[in-house]
Short mmCIF file of N, CA and C in Angstrom, two decimals:
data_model
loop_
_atom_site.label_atom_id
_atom_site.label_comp_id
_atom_site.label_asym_id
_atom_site.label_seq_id
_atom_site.Cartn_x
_atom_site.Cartn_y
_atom_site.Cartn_z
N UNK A 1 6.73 -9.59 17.40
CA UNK A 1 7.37 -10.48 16.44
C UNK A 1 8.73 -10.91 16.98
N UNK A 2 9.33 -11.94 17.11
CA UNK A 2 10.28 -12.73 17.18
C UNK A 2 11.57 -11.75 16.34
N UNK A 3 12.51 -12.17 16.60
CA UNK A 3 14.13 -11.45 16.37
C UNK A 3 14.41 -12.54 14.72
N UNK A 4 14.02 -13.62 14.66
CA UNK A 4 13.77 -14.74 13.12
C UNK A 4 13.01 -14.20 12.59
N UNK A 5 11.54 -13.40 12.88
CA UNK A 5 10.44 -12.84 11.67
C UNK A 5 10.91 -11.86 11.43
N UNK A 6 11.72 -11.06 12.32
CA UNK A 6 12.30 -9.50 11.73
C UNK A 6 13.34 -9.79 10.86
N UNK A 7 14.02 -10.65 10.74
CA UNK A 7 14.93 -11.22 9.98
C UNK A 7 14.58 -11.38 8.66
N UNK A 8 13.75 -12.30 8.93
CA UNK A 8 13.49 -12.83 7.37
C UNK A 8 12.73 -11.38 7.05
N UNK A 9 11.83 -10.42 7.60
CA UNK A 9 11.12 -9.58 6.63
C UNK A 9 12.01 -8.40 6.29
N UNK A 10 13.00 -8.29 6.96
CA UNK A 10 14.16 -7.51 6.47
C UNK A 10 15.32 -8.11 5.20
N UNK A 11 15.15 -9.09 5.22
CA UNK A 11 16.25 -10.24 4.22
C UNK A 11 15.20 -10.02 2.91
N UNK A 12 13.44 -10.16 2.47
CA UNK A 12 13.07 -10.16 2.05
C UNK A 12 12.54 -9.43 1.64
N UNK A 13 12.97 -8.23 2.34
CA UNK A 13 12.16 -6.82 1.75
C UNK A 13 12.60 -6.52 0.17
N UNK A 14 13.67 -6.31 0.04
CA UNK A 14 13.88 -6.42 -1.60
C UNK A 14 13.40 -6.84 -2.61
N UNK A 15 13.00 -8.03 -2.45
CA UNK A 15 12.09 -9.20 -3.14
C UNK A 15 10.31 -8.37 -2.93
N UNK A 16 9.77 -8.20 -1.85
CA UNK A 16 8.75 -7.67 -1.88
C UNK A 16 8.60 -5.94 -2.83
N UNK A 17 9.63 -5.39 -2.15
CA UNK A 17 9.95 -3.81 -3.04
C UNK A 17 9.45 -4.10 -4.42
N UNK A 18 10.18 -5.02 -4.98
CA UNK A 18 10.05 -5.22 -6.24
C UNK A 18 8.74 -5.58 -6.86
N UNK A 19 7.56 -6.30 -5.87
CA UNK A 19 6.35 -6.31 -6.47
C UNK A 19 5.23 -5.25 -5.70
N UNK A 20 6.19 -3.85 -5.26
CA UNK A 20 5.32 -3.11 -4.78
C UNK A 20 3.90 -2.58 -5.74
N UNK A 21 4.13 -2.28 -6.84
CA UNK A 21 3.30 -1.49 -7.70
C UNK A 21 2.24 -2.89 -7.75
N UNK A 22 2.38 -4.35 -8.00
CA UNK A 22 1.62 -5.31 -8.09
C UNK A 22 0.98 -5.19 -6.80
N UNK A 23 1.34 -5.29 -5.63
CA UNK A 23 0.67 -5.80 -4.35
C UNK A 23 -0.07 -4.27 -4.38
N UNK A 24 -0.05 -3.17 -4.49
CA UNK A 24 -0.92 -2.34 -4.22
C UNK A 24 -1.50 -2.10 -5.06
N UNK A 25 -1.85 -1.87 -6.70
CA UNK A 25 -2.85 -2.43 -7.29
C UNK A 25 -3.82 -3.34 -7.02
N UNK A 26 -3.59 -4.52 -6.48
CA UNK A 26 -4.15 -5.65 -6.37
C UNK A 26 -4.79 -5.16 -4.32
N UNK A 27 -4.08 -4.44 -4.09
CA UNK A 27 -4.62 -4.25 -2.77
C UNK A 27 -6.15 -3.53 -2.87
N UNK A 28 -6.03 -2.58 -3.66
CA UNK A 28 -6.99 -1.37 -4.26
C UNK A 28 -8.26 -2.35 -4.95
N UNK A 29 -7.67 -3.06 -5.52
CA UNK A 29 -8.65 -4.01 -6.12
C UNK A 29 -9.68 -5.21 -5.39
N UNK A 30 -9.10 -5.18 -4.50
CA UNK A 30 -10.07 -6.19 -3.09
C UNK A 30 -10.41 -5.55 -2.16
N UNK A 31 -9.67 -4.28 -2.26
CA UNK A 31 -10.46 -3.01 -1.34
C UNK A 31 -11.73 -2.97 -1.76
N UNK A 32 -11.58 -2.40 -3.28
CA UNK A 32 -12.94 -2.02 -3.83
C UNK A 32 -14.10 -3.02 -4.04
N UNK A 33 -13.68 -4.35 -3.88
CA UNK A 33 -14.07 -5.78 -3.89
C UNK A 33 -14.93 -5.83 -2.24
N UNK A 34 -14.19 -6.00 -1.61
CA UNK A 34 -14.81 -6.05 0.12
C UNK A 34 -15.66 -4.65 0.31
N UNK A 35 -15.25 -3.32 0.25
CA UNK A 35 -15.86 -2.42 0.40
C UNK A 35 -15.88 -1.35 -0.62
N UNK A 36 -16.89 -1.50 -1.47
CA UNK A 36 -17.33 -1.00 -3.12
C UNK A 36 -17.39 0.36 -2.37
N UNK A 37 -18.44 0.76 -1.85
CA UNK A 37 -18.23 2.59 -1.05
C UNK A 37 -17.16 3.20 -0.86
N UNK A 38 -16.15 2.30 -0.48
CA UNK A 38 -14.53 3.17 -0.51
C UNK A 38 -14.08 3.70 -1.64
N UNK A 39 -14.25 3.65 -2.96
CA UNK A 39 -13.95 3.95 -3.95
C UNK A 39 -13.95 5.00 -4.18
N UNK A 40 -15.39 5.92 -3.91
CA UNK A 40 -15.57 7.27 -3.50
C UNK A 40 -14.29 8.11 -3.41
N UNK A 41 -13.99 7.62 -2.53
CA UNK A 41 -12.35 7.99 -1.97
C UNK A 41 -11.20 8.12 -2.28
N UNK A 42 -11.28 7.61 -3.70
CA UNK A 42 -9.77 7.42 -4.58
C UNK A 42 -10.51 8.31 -5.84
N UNK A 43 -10.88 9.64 -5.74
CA UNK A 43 -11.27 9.84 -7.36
C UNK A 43 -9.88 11.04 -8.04
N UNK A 44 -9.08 11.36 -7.10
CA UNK A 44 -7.99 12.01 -7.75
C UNK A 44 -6.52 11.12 -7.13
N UNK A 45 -5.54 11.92 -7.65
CA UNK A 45 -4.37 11.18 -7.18
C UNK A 45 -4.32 9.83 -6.84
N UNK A 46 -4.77 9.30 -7.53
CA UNK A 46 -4.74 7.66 -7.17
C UNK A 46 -3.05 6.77 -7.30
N UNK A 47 -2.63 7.91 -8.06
CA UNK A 47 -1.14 6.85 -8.39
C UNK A 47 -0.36 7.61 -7.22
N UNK A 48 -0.73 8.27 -6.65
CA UNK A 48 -0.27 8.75 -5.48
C UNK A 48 -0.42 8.07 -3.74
N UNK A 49 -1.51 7.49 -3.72
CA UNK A 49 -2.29 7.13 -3.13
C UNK A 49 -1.48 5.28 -3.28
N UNK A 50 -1.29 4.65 -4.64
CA UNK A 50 -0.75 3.59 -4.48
C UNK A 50 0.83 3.57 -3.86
N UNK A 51 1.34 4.86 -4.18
CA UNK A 51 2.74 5.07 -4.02
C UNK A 51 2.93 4.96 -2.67
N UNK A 52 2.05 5.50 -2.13
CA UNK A 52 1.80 5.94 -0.27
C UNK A 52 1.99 4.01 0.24
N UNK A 53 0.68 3.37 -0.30
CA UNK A 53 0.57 2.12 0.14
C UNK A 53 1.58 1.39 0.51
N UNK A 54 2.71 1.38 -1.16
CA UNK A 54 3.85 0.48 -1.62
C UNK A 54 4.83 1.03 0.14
N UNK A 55 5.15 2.74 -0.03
CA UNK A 55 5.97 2.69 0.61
C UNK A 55 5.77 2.74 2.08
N UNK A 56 4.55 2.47 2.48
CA UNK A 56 4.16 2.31 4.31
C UNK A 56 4.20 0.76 4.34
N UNK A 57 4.09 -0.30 3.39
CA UNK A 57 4.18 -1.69 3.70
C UNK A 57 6.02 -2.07 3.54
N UNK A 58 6.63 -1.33 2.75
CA UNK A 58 7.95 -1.17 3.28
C UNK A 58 8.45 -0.63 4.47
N UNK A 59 8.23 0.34 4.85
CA UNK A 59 8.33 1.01 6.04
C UNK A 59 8.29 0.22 7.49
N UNK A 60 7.07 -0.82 7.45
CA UNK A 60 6.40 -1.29 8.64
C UNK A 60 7.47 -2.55 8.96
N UNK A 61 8.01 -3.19 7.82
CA UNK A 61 8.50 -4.41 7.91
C UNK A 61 9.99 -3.77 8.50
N UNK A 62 10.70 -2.54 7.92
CA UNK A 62 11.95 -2.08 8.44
C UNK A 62 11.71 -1.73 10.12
N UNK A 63 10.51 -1.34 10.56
CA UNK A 63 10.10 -1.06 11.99
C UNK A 63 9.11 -1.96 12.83
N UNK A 64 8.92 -3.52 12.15
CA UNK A 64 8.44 -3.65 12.90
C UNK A 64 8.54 -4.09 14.39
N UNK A 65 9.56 -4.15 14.89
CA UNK A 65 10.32 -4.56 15.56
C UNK A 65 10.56 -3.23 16.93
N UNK A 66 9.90 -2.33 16.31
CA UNK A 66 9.95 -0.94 17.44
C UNK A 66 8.31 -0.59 17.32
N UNK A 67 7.45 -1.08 18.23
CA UNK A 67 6.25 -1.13 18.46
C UNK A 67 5.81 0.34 18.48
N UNK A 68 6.68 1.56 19.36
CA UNK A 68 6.40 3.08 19.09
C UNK A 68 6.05 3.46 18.18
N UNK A 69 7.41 3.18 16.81
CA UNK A 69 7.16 4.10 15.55
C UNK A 69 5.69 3.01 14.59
N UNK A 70 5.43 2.01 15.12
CA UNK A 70 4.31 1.34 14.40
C UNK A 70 3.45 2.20 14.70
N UNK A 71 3.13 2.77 16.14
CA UNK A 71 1.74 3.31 16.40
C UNK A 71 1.99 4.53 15.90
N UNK A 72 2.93 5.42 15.94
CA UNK A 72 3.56 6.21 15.08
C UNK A 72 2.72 6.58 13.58
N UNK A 73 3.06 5.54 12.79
CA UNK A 73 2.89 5.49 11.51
C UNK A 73 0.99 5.02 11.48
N UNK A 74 0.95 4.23 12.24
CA UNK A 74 -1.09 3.68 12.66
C UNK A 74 -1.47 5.18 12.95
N UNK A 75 -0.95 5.58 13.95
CA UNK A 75 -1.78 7.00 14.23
C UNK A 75 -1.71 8.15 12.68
N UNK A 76 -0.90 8.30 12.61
CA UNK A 76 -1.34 9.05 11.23
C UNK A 76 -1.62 8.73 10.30
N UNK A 77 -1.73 7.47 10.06
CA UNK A 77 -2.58 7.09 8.88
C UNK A 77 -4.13 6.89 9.89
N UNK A 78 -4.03 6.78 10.75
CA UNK A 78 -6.61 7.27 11.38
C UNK A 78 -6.05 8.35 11.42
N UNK A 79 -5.67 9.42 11.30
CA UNK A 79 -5.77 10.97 11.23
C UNK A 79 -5.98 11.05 9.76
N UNK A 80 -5.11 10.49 8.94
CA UNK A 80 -5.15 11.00 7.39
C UNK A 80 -6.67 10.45 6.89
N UNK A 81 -7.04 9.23 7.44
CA UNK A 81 -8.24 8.51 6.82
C UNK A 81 -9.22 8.92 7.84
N UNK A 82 -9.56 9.40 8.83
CA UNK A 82 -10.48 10.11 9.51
C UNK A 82 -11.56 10.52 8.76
N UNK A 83 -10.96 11.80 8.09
CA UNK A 83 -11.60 12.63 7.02
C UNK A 83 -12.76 11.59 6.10
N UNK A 84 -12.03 10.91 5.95
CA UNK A 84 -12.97 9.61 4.97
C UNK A 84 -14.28 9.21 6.10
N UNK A 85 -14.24 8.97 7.22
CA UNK A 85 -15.22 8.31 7.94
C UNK A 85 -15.22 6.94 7.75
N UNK A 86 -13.50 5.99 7.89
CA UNK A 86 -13.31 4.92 7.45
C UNK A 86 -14.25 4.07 8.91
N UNK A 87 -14.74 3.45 8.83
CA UNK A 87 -15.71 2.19 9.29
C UNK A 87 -14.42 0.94 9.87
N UNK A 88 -14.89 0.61 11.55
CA UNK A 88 -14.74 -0.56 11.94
C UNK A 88 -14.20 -1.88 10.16
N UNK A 89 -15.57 -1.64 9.60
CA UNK A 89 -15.83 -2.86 8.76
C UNK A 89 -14.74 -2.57 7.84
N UNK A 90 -14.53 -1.60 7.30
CA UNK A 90 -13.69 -0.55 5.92
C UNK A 90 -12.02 -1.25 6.69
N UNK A 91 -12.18 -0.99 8.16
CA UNK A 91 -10.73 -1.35 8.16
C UNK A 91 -10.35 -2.81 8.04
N UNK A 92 -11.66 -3.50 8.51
CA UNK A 92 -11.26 -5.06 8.36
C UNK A 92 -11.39 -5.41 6.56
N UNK A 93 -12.18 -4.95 6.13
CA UNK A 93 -11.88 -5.49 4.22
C UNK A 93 -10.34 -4.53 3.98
N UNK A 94 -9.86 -3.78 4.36
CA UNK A 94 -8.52 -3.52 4.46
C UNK A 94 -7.16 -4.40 4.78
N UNK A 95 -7.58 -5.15 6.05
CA UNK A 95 -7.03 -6.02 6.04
C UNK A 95 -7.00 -7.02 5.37
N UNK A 96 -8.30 -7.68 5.26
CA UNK A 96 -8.26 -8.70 4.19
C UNK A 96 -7.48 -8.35 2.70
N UNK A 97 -7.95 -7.70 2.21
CA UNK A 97 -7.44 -6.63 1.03
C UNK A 97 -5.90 -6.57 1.16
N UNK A 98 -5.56 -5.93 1.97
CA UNK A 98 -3.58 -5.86 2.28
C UNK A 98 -3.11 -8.17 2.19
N UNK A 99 -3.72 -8.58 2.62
CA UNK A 99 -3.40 -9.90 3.11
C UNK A 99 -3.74 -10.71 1.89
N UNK A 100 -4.76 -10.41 0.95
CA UNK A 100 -4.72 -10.96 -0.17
C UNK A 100 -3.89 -10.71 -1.47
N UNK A 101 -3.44 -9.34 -1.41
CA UNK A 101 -2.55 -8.56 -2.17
C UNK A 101 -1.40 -9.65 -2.03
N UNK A 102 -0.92 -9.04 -0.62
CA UNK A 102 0.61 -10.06 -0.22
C UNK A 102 0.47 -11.53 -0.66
N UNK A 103 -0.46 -12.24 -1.02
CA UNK A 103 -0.78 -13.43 -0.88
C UNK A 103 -0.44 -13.95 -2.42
N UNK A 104 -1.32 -13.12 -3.09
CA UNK A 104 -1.37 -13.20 -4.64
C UNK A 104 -0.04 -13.18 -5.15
N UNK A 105 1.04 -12.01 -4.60
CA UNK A 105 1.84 -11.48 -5.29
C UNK A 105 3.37 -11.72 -4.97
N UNK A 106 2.79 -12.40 -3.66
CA UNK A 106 4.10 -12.92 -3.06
C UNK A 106 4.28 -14.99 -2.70
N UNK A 107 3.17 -15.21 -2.85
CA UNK A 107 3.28 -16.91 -2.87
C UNK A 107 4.07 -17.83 -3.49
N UNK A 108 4.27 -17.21 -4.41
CA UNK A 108 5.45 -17.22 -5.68
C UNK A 108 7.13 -17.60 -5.40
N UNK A 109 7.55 -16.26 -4.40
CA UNK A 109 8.48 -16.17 -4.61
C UNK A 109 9.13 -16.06 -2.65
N UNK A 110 7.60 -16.31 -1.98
CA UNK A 110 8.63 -16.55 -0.94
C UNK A 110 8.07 -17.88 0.00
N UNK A 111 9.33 -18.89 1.24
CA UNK A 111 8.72 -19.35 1.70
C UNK A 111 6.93 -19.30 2.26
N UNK A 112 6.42 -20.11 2.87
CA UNK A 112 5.71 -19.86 3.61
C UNK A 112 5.29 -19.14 5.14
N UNK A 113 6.55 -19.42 5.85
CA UNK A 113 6.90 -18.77 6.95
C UNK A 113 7.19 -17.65 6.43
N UNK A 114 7.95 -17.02 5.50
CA UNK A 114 8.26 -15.90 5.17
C UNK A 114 6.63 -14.79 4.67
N UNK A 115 6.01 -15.70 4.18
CA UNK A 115 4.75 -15.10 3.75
C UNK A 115 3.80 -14.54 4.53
N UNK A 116 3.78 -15.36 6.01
CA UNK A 116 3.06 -15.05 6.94
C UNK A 116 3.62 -14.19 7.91
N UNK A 117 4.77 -13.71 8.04
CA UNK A 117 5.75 -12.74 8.63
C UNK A 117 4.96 -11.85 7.44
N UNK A 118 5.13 -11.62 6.62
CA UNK A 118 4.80 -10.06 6.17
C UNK A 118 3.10 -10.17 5.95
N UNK A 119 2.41 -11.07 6.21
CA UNK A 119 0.89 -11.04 6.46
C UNK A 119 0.61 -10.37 7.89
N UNK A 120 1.91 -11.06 8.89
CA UNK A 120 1.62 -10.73 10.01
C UNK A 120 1.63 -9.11 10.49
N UNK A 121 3.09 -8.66 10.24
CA UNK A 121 3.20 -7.50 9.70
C UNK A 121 1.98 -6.21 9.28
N UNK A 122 1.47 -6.68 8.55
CA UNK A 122 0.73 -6.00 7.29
C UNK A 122 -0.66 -6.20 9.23
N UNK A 123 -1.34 -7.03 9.30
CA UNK A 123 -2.05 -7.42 10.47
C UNK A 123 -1.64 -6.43 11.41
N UNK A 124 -0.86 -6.40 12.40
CA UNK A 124 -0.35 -5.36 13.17
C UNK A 124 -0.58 -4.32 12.64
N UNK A 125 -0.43 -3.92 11.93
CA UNK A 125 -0.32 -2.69 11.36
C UNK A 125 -1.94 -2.03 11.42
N UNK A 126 -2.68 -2.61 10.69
CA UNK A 126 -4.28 -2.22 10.57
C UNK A 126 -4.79 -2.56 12.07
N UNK A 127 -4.91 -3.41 12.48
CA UNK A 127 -4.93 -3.64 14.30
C UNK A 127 -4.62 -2.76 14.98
N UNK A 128 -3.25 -1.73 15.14
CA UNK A 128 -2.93 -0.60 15.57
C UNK A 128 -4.22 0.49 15.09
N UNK A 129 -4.46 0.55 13.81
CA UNK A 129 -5.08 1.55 13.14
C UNK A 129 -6.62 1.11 13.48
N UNK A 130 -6.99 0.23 13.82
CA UNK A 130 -8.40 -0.12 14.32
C UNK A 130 -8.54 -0.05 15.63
N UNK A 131 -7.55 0.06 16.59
CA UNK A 131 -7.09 0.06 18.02
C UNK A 131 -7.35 1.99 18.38
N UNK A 132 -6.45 2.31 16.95
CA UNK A 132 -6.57 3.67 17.63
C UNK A 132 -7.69 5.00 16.99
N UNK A 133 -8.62 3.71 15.76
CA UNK A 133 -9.65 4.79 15.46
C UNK A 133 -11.02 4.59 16.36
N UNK A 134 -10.85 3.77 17.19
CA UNK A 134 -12.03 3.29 18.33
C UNK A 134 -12.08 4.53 19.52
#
């Protein structure tokens, strides 16, 4: 990412913070939409589980810019989701899922360039995690 996309997703993280609980609801919800079998997977701690979401899509945008701690954070999340037997496919309706969340919840209130910086973001991120559950 460019030294302008780290910019703006750092300038705009606040604005996103604020519709964390929306974008990961709504993430969970096109999860279970693209891949209905994942659901399985959420039958306890679920508000725990959204909390995790909200604060690793904050996280990624403060780092994305240090490619280490991305794979960092990718590698232990395919260790944590291992256990699940998450699927090639599971990670791509993930992505879609993370990218429609941001889409829904953030079209609103930020440019367009700004929108696709934290799509892009959110992309890298599962890419790492599909890179390193292969």
């Amino acid at each position: 990412m460019s030294g302008t996309q780290i910019q703006r997703l750092r300038e705009t993280l606040p604005l996103v913070f604020e519709h964390k609980a929306r974008i990961a609801d709504q993430f969970f919800r096109s999860m279970f939409h693209h891949a209905p079998e994942t659901r399985r997977h959420f039958v306890e701690d679920f508000g725990r589980k959204k909390a995790i979401l909200a604060a690793t899509i904050a996280r990624i945008a403060r780092i994305a810019d240090q490619p280490e701690t991305l794979d960092r954070i990718a590698g232990g999340l395919v260790i944590s989701h291992r256990v699940y037997g998450i699927t090639h496919d599971q990670y791509q309706a993930a992505r879609r899922a993370l990218e429609e969340a941001l889409t829904l919840h953030l079209s609103d209130h930020l440019s367009a360039e700004e929108l696709a910086d934290w799509t892009s973001v959110a992309d890298m991120l599962v890419q790492r995690m599909i890179d390193l559950s292969a």
